[in-house]
Structure formats: structure tokens, C-alpha cells
Coordinates of C-alpha atoms in Angstrom, one line a residue:
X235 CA -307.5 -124.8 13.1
X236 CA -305.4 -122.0 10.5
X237 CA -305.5 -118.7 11.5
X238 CA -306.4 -115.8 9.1
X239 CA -303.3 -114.1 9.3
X240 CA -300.1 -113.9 11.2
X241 CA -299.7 -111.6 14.1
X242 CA -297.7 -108.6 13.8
X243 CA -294.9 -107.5 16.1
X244 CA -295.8 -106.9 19.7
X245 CA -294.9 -103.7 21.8
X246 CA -295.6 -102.5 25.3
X247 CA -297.6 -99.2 25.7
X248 CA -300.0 -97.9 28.2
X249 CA -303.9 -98.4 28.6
X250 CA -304.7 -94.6 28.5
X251 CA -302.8 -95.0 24.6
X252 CA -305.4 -97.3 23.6
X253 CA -309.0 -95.1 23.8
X254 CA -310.7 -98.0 22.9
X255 CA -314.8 -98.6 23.1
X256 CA -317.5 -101.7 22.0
X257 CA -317.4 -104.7 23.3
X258 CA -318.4 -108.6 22.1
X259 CA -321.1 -107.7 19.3
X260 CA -321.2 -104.5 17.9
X261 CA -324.6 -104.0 16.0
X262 CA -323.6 -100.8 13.7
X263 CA -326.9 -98.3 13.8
X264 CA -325.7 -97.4 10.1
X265 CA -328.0 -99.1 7.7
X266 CA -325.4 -99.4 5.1
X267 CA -322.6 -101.7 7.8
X268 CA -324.1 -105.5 8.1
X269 CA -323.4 -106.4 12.1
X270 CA -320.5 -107.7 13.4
X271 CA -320.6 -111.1 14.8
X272 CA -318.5 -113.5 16.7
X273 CA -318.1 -117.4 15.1
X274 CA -316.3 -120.0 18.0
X275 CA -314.6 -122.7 16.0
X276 CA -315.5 -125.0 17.4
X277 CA -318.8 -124.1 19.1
X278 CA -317.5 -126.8 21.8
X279 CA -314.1 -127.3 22.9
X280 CA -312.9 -129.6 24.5
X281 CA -310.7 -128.8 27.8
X282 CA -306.8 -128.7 26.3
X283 CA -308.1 -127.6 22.8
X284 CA -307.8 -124.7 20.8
X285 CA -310.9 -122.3 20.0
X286 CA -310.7 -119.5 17.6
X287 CA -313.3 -116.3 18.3
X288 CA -313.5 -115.2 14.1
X289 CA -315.0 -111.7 13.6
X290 CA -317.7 -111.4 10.6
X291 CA -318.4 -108.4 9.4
X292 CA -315.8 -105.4 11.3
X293 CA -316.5 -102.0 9.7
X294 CA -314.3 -99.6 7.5
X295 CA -311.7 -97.2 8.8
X296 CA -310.8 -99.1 11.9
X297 CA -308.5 -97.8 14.3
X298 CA -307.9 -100.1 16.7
X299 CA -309.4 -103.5 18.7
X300 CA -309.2 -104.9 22.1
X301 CA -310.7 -108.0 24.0
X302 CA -311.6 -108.4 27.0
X303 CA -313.0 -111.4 29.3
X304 CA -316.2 -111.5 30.3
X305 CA -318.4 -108.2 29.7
X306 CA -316.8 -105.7 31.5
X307 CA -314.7 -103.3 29.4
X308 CA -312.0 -102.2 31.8
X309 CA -308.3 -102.6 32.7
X310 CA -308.3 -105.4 35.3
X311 CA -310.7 -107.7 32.2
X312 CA -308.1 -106.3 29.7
X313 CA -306.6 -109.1 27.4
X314 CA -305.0 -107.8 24.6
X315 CA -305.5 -105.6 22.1
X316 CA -304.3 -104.3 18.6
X317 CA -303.9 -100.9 16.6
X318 CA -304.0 -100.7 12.8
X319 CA -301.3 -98.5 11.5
X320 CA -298.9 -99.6 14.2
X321 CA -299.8 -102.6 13.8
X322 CA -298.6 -103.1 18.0
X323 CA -300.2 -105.6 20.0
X324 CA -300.4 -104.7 23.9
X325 CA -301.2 -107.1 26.4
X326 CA -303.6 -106.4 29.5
X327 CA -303.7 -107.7 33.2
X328 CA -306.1 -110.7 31.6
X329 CA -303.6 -112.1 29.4
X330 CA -302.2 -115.3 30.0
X331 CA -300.3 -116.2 27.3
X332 CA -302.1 -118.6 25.5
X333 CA -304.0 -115.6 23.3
X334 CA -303.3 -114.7 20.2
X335 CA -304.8 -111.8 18.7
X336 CA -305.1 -111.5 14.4
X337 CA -304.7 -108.6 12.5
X338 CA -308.7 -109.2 11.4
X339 CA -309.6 -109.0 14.9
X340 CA -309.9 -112.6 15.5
X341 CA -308.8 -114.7 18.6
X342 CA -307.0 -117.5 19.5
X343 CA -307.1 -119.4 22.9
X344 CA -305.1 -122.5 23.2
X345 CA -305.2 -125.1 25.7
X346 CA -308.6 -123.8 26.5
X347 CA -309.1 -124.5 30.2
X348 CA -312.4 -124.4 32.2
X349 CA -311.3 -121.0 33.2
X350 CA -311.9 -120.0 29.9
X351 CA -315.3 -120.8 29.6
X352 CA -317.8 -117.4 29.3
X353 CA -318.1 -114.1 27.7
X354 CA -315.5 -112.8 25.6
X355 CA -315.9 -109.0 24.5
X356 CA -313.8 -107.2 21.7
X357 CA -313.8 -103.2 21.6
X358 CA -313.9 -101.6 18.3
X359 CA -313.0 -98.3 17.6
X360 CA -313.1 -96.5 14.2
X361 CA -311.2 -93.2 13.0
X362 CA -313.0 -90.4 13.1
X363 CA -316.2 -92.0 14.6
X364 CA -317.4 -92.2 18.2
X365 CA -318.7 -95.9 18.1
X366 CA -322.3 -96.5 18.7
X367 CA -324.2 -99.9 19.0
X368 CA -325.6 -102.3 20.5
X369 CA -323.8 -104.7 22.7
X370 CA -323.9 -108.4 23.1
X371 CA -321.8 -111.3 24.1
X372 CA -321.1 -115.0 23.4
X373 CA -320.3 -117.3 25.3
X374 CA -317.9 -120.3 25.3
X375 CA -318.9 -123.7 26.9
X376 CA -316.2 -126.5 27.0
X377 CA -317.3 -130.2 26.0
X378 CA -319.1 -131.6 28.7
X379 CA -317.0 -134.7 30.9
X380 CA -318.5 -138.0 30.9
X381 CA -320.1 -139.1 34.0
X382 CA -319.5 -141.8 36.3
X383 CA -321.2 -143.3 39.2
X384 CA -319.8 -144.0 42.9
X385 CA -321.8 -145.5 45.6
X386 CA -321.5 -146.0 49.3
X387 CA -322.6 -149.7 49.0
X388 CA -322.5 -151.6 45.2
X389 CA -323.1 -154.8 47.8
X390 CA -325.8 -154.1 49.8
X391 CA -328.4 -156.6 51.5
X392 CA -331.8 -156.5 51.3
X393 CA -334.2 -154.7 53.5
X394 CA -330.8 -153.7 55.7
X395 CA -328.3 -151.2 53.9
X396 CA -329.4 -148.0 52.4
X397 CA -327.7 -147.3 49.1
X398 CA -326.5 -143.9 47.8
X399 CA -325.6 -143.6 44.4
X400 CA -323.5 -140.3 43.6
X401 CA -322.8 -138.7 40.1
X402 CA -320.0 -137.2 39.7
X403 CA -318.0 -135.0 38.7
X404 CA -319.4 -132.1 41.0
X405 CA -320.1 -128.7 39.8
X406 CA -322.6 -125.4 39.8
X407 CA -323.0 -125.7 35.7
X408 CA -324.6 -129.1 35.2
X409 CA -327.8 -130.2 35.9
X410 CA -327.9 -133.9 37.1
X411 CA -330.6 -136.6 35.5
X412 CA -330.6 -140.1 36.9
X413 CA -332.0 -143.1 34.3
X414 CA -333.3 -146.3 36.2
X415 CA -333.9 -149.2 33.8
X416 CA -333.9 -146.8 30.6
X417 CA -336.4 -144.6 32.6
X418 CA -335.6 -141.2 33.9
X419 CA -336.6 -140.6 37.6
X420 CA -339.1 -140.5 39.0
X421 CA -339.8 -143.7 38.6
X422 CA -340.8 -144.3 42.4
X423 CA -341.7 -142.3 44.7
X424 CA -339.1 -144.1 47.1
X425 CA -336.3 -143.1 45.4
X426 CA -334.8 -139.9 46.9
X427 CA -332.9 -137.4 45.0
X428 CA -331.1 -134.4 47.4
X429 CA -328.5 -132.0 46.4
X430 CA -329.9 -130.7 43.0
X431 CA -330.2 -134.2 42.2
X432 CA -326.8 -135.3 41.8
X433 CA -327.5 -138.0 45.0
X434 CA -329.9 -141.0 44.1
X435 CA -330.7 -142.7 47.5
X436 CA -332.3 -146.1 47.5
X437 CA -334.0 -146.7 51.0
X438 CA -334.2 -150.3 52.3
X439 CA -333.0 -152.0 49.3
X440 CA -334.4 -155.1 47.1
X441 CA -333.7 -156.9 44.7
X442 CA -335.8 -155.5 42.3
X443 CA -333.4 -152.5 43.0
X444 CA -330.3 -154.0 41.1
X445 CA -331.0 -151.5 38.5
X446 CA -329.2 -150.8 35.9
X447 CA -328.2 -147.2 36.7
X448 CA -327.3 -144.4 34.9
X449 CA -326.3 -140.7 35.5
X450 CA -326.8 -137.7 32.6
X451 CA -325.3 -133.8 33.3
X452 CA -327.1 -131.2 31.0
X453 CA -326.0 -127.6 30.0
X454 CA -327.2 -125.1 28.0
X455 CA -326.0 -126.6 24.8
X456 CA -326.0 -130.6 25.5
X457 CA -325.9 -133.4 27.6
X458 CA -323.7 -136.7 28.5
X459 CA -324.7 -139.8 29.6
X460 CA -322.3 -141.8 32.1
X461 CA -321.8 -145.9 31.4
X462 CA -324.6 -147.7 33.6
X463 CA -323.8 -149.3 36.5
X464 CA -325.8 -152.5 38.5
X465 CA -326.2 -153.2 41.9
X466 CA -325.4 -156.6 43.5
X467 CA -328.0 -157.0 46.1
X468 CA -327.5 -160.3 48.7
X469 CA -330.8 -161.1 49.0
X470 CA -332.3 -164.8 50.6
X471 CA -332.5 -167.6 50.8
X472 CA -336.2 -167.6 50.2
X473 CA -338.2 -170.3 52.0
X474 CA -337.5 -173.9 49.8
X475 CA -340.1 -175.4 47.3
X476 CA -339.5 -179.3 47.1
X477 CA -340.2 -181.0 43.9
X478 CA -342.1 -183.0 42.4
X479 CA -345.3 -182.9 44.9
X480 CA -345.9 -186.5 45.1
X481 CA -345.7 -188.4 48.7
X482 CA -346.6 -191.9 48.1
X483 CA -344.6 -194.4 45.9
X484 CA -343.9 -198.1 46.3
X485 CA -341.1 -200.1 47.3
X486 CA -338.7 -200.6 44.0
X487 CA -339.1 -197.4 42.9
X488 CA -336.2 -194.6 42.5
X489 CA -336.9 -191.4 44.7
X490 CA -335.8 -188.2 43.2
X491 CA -336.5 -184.9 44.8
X492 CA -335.4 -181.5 43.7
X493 CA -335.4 -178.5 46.4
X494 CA -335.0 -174.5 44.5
X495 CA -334.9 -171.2 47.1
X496 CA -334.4 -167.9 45.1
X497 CA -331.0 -166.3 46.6
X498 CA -328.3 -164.1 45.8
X499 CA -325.0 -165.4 46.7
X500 CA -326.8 -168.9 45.6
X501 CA -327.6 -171.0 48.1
X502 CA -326.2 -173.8 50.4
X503 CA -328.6 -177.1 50.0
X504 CA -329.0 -180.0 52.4
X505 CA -331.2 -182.8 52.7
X506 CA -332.2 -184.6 56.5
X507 CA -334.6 -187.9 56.6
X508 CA -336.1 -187.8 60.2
X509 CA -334.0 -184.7 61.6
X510 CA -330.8 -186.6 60.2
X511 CA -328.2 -185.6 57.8
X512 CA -328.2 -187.3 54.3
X513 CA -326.7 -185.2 51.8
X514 CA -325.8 -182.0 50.3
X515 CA -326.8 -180.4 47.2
X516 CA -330.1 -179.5 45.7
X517 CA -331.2 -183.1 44.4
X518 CA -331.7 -186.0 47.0
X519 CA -331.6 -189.1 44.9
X520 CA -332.4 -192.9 46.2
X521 CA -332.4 -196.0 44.2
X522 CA -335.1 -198.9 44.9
X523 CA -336.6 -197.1 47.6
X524 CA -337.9 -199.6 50.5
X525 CA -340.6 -198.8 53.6
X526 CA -337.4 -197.3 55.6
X527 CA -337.1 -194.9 53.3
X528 CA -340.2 -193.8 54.7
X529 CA -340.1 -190.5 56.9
X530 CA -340.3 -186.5 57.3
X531 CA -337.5 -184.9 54.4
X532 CA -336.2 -181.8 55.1
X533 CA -334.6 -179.5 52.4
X534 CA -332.4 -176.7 54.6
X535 CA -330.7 -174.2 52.4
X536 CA -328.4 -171.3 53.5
X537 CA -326.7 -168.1 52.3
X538 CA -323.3 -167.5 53.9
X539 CA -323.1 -164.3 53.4
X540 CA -326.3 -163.0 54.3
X541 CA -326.1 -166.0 57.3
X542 CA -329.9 -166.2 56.8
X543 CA -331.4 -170.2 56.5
X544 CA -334.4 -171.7 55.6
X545 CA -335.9 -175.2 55.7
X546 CA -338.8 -177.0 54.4
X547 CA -340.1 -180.4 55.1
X548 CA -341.8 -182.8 53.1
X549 CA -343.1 -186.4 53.9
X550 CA -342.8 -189.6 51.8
X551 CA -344.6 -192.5 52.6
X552 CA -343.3 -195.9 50.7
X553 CA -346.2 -198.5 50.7
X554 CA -344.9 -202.4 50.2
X555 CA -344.8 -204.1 47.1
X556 CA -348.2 -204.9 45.8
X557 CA -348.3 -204.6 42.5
X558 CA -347.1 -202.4 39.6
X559 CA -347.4 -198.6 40.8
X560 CA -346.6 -195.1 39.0
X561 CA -343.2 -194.5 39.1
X562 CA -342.3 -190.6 39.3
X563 CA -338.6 -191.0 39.8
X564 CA -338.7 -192.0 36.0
X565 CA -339.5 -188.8 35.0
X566 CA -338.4 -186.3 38.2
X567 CA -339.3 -182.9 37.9
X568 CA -337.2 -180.4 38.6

């Protein structure tokens, strides 16, 4: 970002020297003088940038500037200022050294901090004249921070931990938007949102709730969206389904059964015959299945880290030889 011109010499003198009136945007009443206007370049600036406030438009026979911060022209708002002929430059109670102030009025701020953001107001005086106007201001909003997420819980179990998802960073400025699945809340009524909406709490949560999750802050010039973020929610087991559903076969034939429960860790599988143990895993496979292979199966399944366990129970009946039979261990469904 060049400046317009390099500023002159600098020299101390005192505020009554100055006699110095306008502020921000002076709107000359004389139909002949187009208005003066302030240009930010760049409208947004990012925190440890440079901005340059560029006057448009400054009427003949100036005298002398001065800018001020925020709207109030007096000493303790008092920046800097500058007076034609002398071409001095005075600095004010508000100046904190990263201002520069150009011969055509304009100003640089460097390593624009979030301190600097708001109304900026530049006095304009002209010989001869007692300045009359209109007043008006512009303000200068930093580039918005990205967003990020933190949560009490990105673990939780169902129906047991209540989740609070938090956007950050926290300030007054932003408004907060919360996105659930692409979708901006409210999406269910059983999603709460305190605190201006920068809390999402999820009450009793499923695992339907796993999201994923996203937090947007809004000013008066833009918005930014933070990266989304899903939930791991333990969930289960679920009670077992045993496949395929047949219970009869005949002696000879191969005996496959495949046991499924929905859980999150996934789960633990064993298989019983007859209350006793047989194997592990979720398929129970046996060859040339006889009559003693008849008897109540159980499929128990558990999730160590919710601790919870299920079983089901199934029962095969094998019938003696007598004759060719269907044989669904040919073709086992799992």
C-alpha cells in the first residue's frame, strides 16, 4: 500500500495553536465543492495489517487538518494533525505511533490492531472560512477470525452425557450461527442455544446426534464459517439379529450362522450351545452337523466401553439322515 506523499517534518506545538473544526466527512453546503469522503484501503484489514484512510475531494484554501479517534473532536481523541504552510505535524494524546499523517490529509495505521477498529474523524479547517457541514464517520472493521469449536464431551454416550458444543472465539461484535448437517439451527426443537447463541447444547445424546457441526460469526460487513466438527457417540450394543432364519436342517449338512448388533465402539461377539461357550466372533461355523448339534444358540455381544451386553437365542433342531434335504449352509446369509 504507497502512500500519496511523504510526510513533512514533525514539530511539537500546543493544541490551542491548532483552531481546528470538521470531523470524518465534511459535506461542503457550497454547491460548487463536491463532498469530501473517506476511502479505507482495504475496506477489511486484517489484524497486523496496514490500512490507509485516503481523502477524496478536500476543498481549496486549506489551512490546516487533524484526526481524531472515534467521533468526538477533542484533546484526549486527539491523534495527529497537520498545518499547510508549516507544513508541522503535532501529535495528540491518541497517537500511538503507528499513524502517519500525509500532506493530502490521508492516514496511515500500521499493524492495525483490534483497538483500532471504529470511527476515525479528520477536522478540516479552511483560511478565511468558518467550516460548515455536515458530519459523518466511517468505520473500520478488522477481518473476521475463523471459528473453531470446543466441547465439554466429543465422546459422549448415549442417552447419559449431555454435550455442549462452544464457539469460539468470544466477543460482543459477532453474532454466532450454528449449521447441523448443512442446516442452520433450528433444526430441533431439542437443541438449546444460550448465551446469544454461541453455546449449542445437545441434551441426552444419540447417535443420530454425531453431527457434523459447524459454527459461523457475522458482522456488519461479513461472516466466517469455522471447519466442522463430529461427534463420536458410544452407543449399544443393540439387541443381536441371528442369521439366516432357518431352524431345521439334517445331519451332513454345514451350519453357518451370522449374528449383527448395531454398536459404537463395535461390538464383542460370542456364541453358547446349551448355555455353554463355543466360540467368539460374529460367525459360528460347523461342518457335517449331527443330532448333537441340536440345541438353544445364543449370540451374546458386548461393548466394553459402554459395559452394556446383549444376547439373543436361537434354536436348531438337526433331524437324522433321511434323505436329500435343503442345505442353507451352502449359501449362508449374512
Amino acid at each position: 500500500m504507497g502512500a500519496p506523499t511523504v510526510p513533512p517534518c514533525t514539530l511539537h506545538i500546543t493544541w490551542k495553536d491548532l483552531l481546528l473544526t470538521a470531523s470524518l466527512l465534511i459535506f461542503w453546503n457550497t454547491p460548487t465543492t463536491a463532498q469530501v469522503t473517506i476511502e479505507a484501503q482495504p475496506t477489511k484489514v486484517s489484524e497486523g495489517k496496514d490500512v490507509l484512510l485516503l481523502v477524496h475531494n478536500l476543498p481549496q484554501n486549506l489551512a490546516a487538518y487533524i484526526w481524531y479517534k472515534g467521533q468526538i473532536m477533542d484533546l484526549h481523541h486527539y491523534i495527529t494533525s497537520y498545518v499547510i504552510d508549516t507544513e508541522i505535524i503535532v501529535f495528540g494524546p491518541a497517537y500511538s505511533g503507528r499513524e502517519t499523517v500525509y500532506s493530502n490529509a490521508s492516514l496511515l495505521i500500521q499493524n492495525v490492531t483490534q483497538k483500532d477498529t471504529g470511527s476515525y474523524t479528520i477536522q478540516i479547517i479552511q483560511r478565511g472560512d468558518t467550516t460548515k457541514g455536515v458530519t459523518g464517520h466511517f468505520t473500520l472493521y478488522p477481518e473476521l477470525p475463523k471459528p473453531y469449536i470446543t466441547s465439554n464431551n466429543f465422546n459422549p454416550m448415549e442417552n447419559k452425557n449431555v454435550v455442549v458444543l462452544t464457539c469460539e472465539p468470544k466477543t460482543q461484535n459477532y453474532t454466532y450461527v450454528w449449521w447441523v448437517n448443512g442446516q442452520s439451527l433450528p433444526v430441533s426443537p431439542r437443541l438449546k442455544q444460550p448465551g446469544k447463541n454461541r453455546f449449542l447444547i445437545l441434551p441426552n445424546v444419540s447417535r443420530n446426534d454425531t453431527g457434523p457441526y459447524e459454527c459461523e460469526i457475522r458482522d456488519r460487513v461479513g461472516s466466517m464459517r469455522s471447519d466442522p466438527i463430529t461427534l463420536d457417540v458410544l452407543y449399544g450394543p443393540d439387541f443381536p439379529r441371528i442369521s439366516p432364519s432357518f431352524t431345521y436342517y439334517h445331519s451332513g449338512e454345514n451350519l453357518y450362522l451370522y449374528c449383527y448388533a448395531d454398536s459404537n465402539p463395535p461390538a464383542e461377539y460370542t456364541w453358547t450351545i446349551n448355555g455353554k461357550f463355543l466360540q467368539s466372533g460374529q460367525i459360528l461355523s460347523i461342518p457335517q452337523i449331527t443330532t448333537t448339534h441340536s440345541g438353544r444358540y445364543g449370540c451374546c455381544v458386548r461393548n466394553s466401553v459402554t459395559g452394556r451386553e446383549r444376547s439373543t437365542f436361537k434354536t436348531i433342531k438337526v433331524s437324522a439322515p433321511s434323505g436329500r434335504g435343503h442345505n442353507p449352509g451352502l449359501n449362508p446369509i449374512y
